[in-house]
Amino acid sequence: MFITNPYIENYIRNLTNVEDKVLLEMEELGHKLNFPIVDRLVGKFIYLITKIKNPKLIVELGSGFGYSGFWFAKALIDGKVVLSDYKEENINKAKEFFKKGNLLEKAEFHIGDALEIANQYKNIDILFIDHEKSRYLEAIKTLENNLSENALVIADNILWNGKVLEQNLDNQTKKIKEFTKYMFENKKFETCIVPIRDGILLAMKK
Amino acid sequence: MFITNPYIENYIRNLTNVEDKVLLEMEELGHKLNFPIVDRLVGKFIYLITKIKNPKLIVELGSGFGYSGFWFAKALIDGKVVLSDYKEENINKAKEFFKKGNLLEKAEFHIGDALEIANQYKNIDILFIDHEKSRYLEAIKTLENNLSENALVIADNILWNGKVLEQNLDNQTKKIKEFTKYMFENKKFETCIVPIRDGILLAMKK
């Protein structure tokens, strides 16, 4: 089951040159550990969206060792990105990478429950949802009022390897679909899905 | 040959509700005439990008009867969108639709050569390229200096029904690939490809 024709994805990936050595090292680590990072196609996309938006505050739910956070930080002019993960080991790696990339001053790092941490922030300009798939709906309901006017919500894995099409949904897929439906039907958001890699939901708060 | 898995595309399309009656009428006309409009998945995407960017001036190359232009106009707060087509009949239809949608004041309409018309505008914040596929590269080279700082370039049909993967390229496909390569290799732009429908190139001028 694939979302984008793999030959097409390969064509786009070959065009998408990444020169940043820290990003390349992170990609290598992701590959080595078989750790699910968003990959450079999503990375370049969220980088561009951030450049266009020019946000002051980005909050990530589920940062892993900081790959998506690094793309966000690179795109920031004078804002900051908040990273969180429940594993200290991941956050320590993220800090190292950000240090190498001279991006430490653009980031805050937290270990613990992504939602509890995020809920300490107000006026979030970009909320990036990429933690436990069963908690996406809970996340947006909890944080909706912490979003600034015209804030963006970006959620990864929204097509969940195509499992959203299956007849008998497992719990994670069911929850992803509930979140997706909530976003599309909620009049407070303008929502679209961009079928990059595992599917990105992009929404703007009205 | 498909770019996005058709079942996935269908899943996204079913979520993407369009309530605007004029857009629905335009979609119906496109279907009836078999006229290549960008479709609602691309429409919603360019709408959101425009909302995030908040541009003053959007210039389209190749507007047909105004479907993409209508999405752009709907997203504008106080800017305007310039539509052009070489067929008077198309532009007349576009005007009618914009009138019905109360968007006339947000648009300018031209009949003639898209590049010549566009070249009369400076400080373009979003350049939407969707005219003859063999002229994309000529278009960006001609208009590069007419773009404002941080301007966006959005180009449709960048994956050209997957023909970009073929061994023996026809002239149009060759030209699309030359344009794509130019954009990715040009240090003045940050570029990505979003595989929605027939492929959208999204770039930001640095």
Short mmCIF file of N, CA, C and O in Angstrom, two decimals, chain A residues 3 45 155 157-159 164 176 179-181 183-184 190-196 198-203, chain B residues 4 8-9 11-13 15-16 40-42 44-45 48 194-197:
data_model
loop_
_atom_site.label_atom_id
_atom_site.label_comp_id
_atom_site.label_asym_id
_atom_site.label_seq_id
_atom_site.Cartn_x
_atom_site.Cartn_y
_atom_site.Cartn_z
N ILE A 3 1.02 5.68 -0.80
CA ILE A 3 0.21 6.89 -0.91
C ILE A 3 0.61 7.63 -2.18
O ILE A 3 -0.22 7.89 -3.03
N PHE A 45 9.00 20.86 3.29
CA PHE A 45 7.66 21.45 3.23
C PHE A 45 7.37 22.28 4.49
O PHE A 45 6.94 23.44 4.38
N ALA A 155 -0.26 18.29 11.13
CA ALA A 155 -0.25 16.96 11.76
C ALA A 155 0.31 15.94 10.78
O ALA A 155 -0.06 15.90 9.62
N ASN A 157 1.37 11.90 9.60
CA ASN A 157 0.82 10.52 9.58
C ASN A 157 -0.70 10.47 9.46
O ASN A 157 -1.34 9.58 9.98
N ILE A 158 -1.23 11.44 8.74
CA ILE A 158 -2.69 11.56 8.68
C ILE A 158 -3.31 10.52 7.72
O ILE A 158 -4.52 10.30 7.74
N LEU A 159 -2.48 9.92 6.88
CA LEU A 159 -2.99 8.85 6.00
C LEU A 159 -2.53 7.48 6.49
O LEU A 159 -2.96 6.45 5.97
N VAL A 164 -6.15 4.24 6.66
CA VAL A 164 -7.42 4.98 6.77
C VAL A 164 -8.48 4.46 5.79
O VAL A 164 -9.65 4.74 5.93
N ILE A 176 -7.06 8.54 14.37
CA ILE A 176 -6.55 9.47 13.37
C ILE A 176 -7.70 9.99 12.50
O ILE A 176 -7.80 11.18 12.21
N PHE A 179 -9.84 12.51 14.38
CA PHE A 179 -9.16 13.81 14.40
C PHE A 179 -9.34 14.52 13.05
O PHE A 179 -9.68 15.70 12.98
N THR A 180 -9.11 13.77 11.97
CA THR A 180 -9.20 14.35 10.62
C THR A 180 -10.60 14.90 10.36
O THR A 180 -10.76 16.02 9.87
N LYS A 181 -11.59 14.10 10.69
CA LYS A 181 -12.99 14.50 10.49
C LYS A 181 -13.29 15.76 11.32
O LYS A 181 -13.91 16.71 10.83
N MET A 183 -11.27 18.07 12.26
CA MET A 183 -10.62 19.25 11.68
C MET A 183 -11.37 19.74 10.45
O MET A 183 -11.58 20.94 10.26
N PHE A 184 -11.77 18.82 9.58
CA PHE A 184 -12.46 19.23 8.35
C PHE A 184 -13.86 19.78 8.64
O PHE A 184 -14.34 20.66 7.94
N GLU A 190 -9.72 26.11 8.55
CA GLU A 190 -9.68 25.77 7.12
C GLU A 190 -8.66 24.66 6.99
O GLU A 190 -7.50 24.84 7.39
N THR A 191 -9.04 23.54 6.43
CA THR A 191 -8.19 22.36 6.49
C THR A 191 -7.96 21.73 5.13
O THR A 191 -8.86 21.70 4.29
N CYS A 192 -6.75 21.26 4.90
CA CYS A 192 -6.49 20.44 3.71
C CYS A 192 -5.50 19.33 4.06
O CYS A 192 -4.87 19.36 5.12
N ILE A 193 -5.43 18.34 3.21
CA ILE A 193 -4.45 17.26 3.39
C ILE A 193 -3.48 17.29 2.23
O ILE A 193 -3.88 17.36 1.07
N VAL A 194 -2.21 17.26 2.55
CA VAL A 194 -1.16 17.24 1.54
C VAL A 194 -0.56 15.83 1.56
O VAL A 194 0.00 15.42 2.58
N PRO A 195 -0.70 15.08 0.46
CA PRO A 195 -0.28 13.67 0.51
C PRO A 195 1.23 13.48 0.35
O PRO A 195 1.68 12.66 -0.43
N ILE A 196 2.01 14.23 1.12
CA ILE A 196 3.46 14.00 1.15
C ILE A 196 3.72 12.84 2.09
O ILE A 196 3.19 12.79 3.20
N ASP A 198 3.61 10.21 4.47
CA ASP A 198 2.53 9.52 5.17
C ASP A 198 1.30 10.41 5.38
O ASP A 198 0.39 10.06 6.12
N GLY A 199 1.30 11.58 4.71
CA GLY A 199 0.13 12.45 4.78
C GLY A 199 0.26 13.52 5.85
O GLY A 199 0.43 13.24 7.02
N ILE A 200 0.15 14.78 5.40
CA ILE A 200 0.24 15.93 6.30
C ILE A 200 -1.11 16.65 6.29
O ILE A 200 -1.62 16.96 5.22
N LEU A 201 -1.65 16.87 7.45
CA LEU A 201 -2.82 17.74 7.53
C LEU A 201 -2.33 19.16 7.81
O LEU A 201 -1.49 19.37 8.68
N LEU A 202 -2.83 20.10 7.01
CA LEU A 202 -2.46 21.50 7.19
C LEU A 202 -3.75 22.27 7.40
O LEU A 202 -4.66 22.22 6.57
N ALA A 203 -3.84 22.98 8.54
CA ALA A 203 -5.06 23.73 8.83
C ALA A 203 -4.70 25.10 9.37
O ALA A 203 -3.65 25.30 9.98
N THR B 4 -0.73 10.15 -7.02
CA THR B 4 -1.22 9.74 -5.70
C THR B 4 -2.14 8.53 -5.90
O THR B 4 -2.92 8.50 -6.86
N ILE B 8 -6.61 6.98 -2.14
CA ILE B 8 -6.22 8.01 -1.19
C ILE B 8 -6.74 9.38 -1.66
O ILE B 8 -7.30 10.16 -0.90
N GLU B 9 -6.57 9.63 -2.97
CA GLU B 9 -7.03 10.91 -3.52
C GLU B 9 -8.54 11.04 -3.30
O GLU B 9 -9.04 12.12 -2.97
N TYR B 11 -10.27 9.60 -0.92
CA TYR B 11 -10.47 9.81 0.52
C TYR B 11 -10.31 11.30 0.87
O TYR B 11 -11.14 11.88 1.57
N ILE B 12 -9.26 11.90 0.33
CA ILE B 12 -9.03 13.33 0.61
C ILE B 12 -10.13 14.19 -0.04
O ILE B 12 -10.64 15.12 0.56
N ARG B 13 -10.50 13.82 -1.27
CA ARG B 13 -11.52 14.61 -1.97
C ARG B 13 -12.85 14.56 -1.23
O ARG B 13 -13.56 15.57 -1.12
N LEU B 15 -13.30 14.35 1.88
CA LEU B 15 -13.22 15.20 3.07
C LEU B 15 -13.31 16.68 2.71
O LEU B 15 -13.76 17.50 3.51
N THR B 16 -12.85 17.00 1.51
CA THR B 16 -12.70 18.40 1.10
C THR B 16 -14.03 18.94 0.56
O THR B 16 -14.31 18.90 -0.63
N ARG B 40 -10.42 20.81 -6.79
CA ARG B 40 -10.59 21.37 -5.45
C ARG B 40 -9.46 21.04 -4.48
O ARG B 40 -9.25 21.78 -3.53
N LEU B 41 -8.73 19.96 -4.73
CA LEU B 41 -7.61 19.65 -3.82
C LEU B 41 -6.53 20.71 -3.94
O LEU B 41 -6.00 21.21 -2.95
N VAL B 42 -6.22 21.06 -5.18
CA VAL B 42 -5.25 22.13 -5.41
C VAL B 42 -5.86 23.47 -4.99
O VAL B 42 -5.19 24.31 -4.38
N LYS B 44 -8.04 24.20 -2.66
CA LYS B 44 -8.02 24.39 -1.20
C LYS B 44 -6.59 24.66 -0.73
O LYS B 44 -6.38 25.46 0.20
N PHE B 45 -5.63 23.99 -1.36
CA PHE B 45 -4.23 24.18 -0.98
C PHE B 45 -3.76 25.61 -1.29
O PHE B 45 -3.19 26.29 -0.43
N LEU B 48 -5.27 28.07 1.12
CA LEU B 48 -4.60 28.11 2.43
C LEU B 48 -3.25 28.81 2.36
O LEU B 48 -2.90 29.62 3.24
N VAL B 194 4.91 19.44 -4.05
CA VAL B 194 3.81 18.85 -3.30
C VAL B 194 3.01 17.98 -4.27
O VAL B 194 2.46 18.50 -5.25
N PRO B 195 2.99 16.66 -4.04
CA PRO B 195 2.37 15.79 -5.05
C PRO B 195 0.85 15.76 -4.99
O PRO B 195 0.25 14.70 -5.00
N ILE B 196 0.23 16.93 -4.94
CA ILE B 196 -1.23 16.98 -5.03
C ILE B 196 -1.61 16.89 -6.51
O ILE B 196 -1.02 17.57 -7.35
N ARG B 197 -2.57 16.04 -6.80
CA ARG B 197 -3.07 15.86 -8.17
C ARG B 197 -1.92 15.75 -9.18
O ARG B 197 -1.14 14.82 -9.11
#
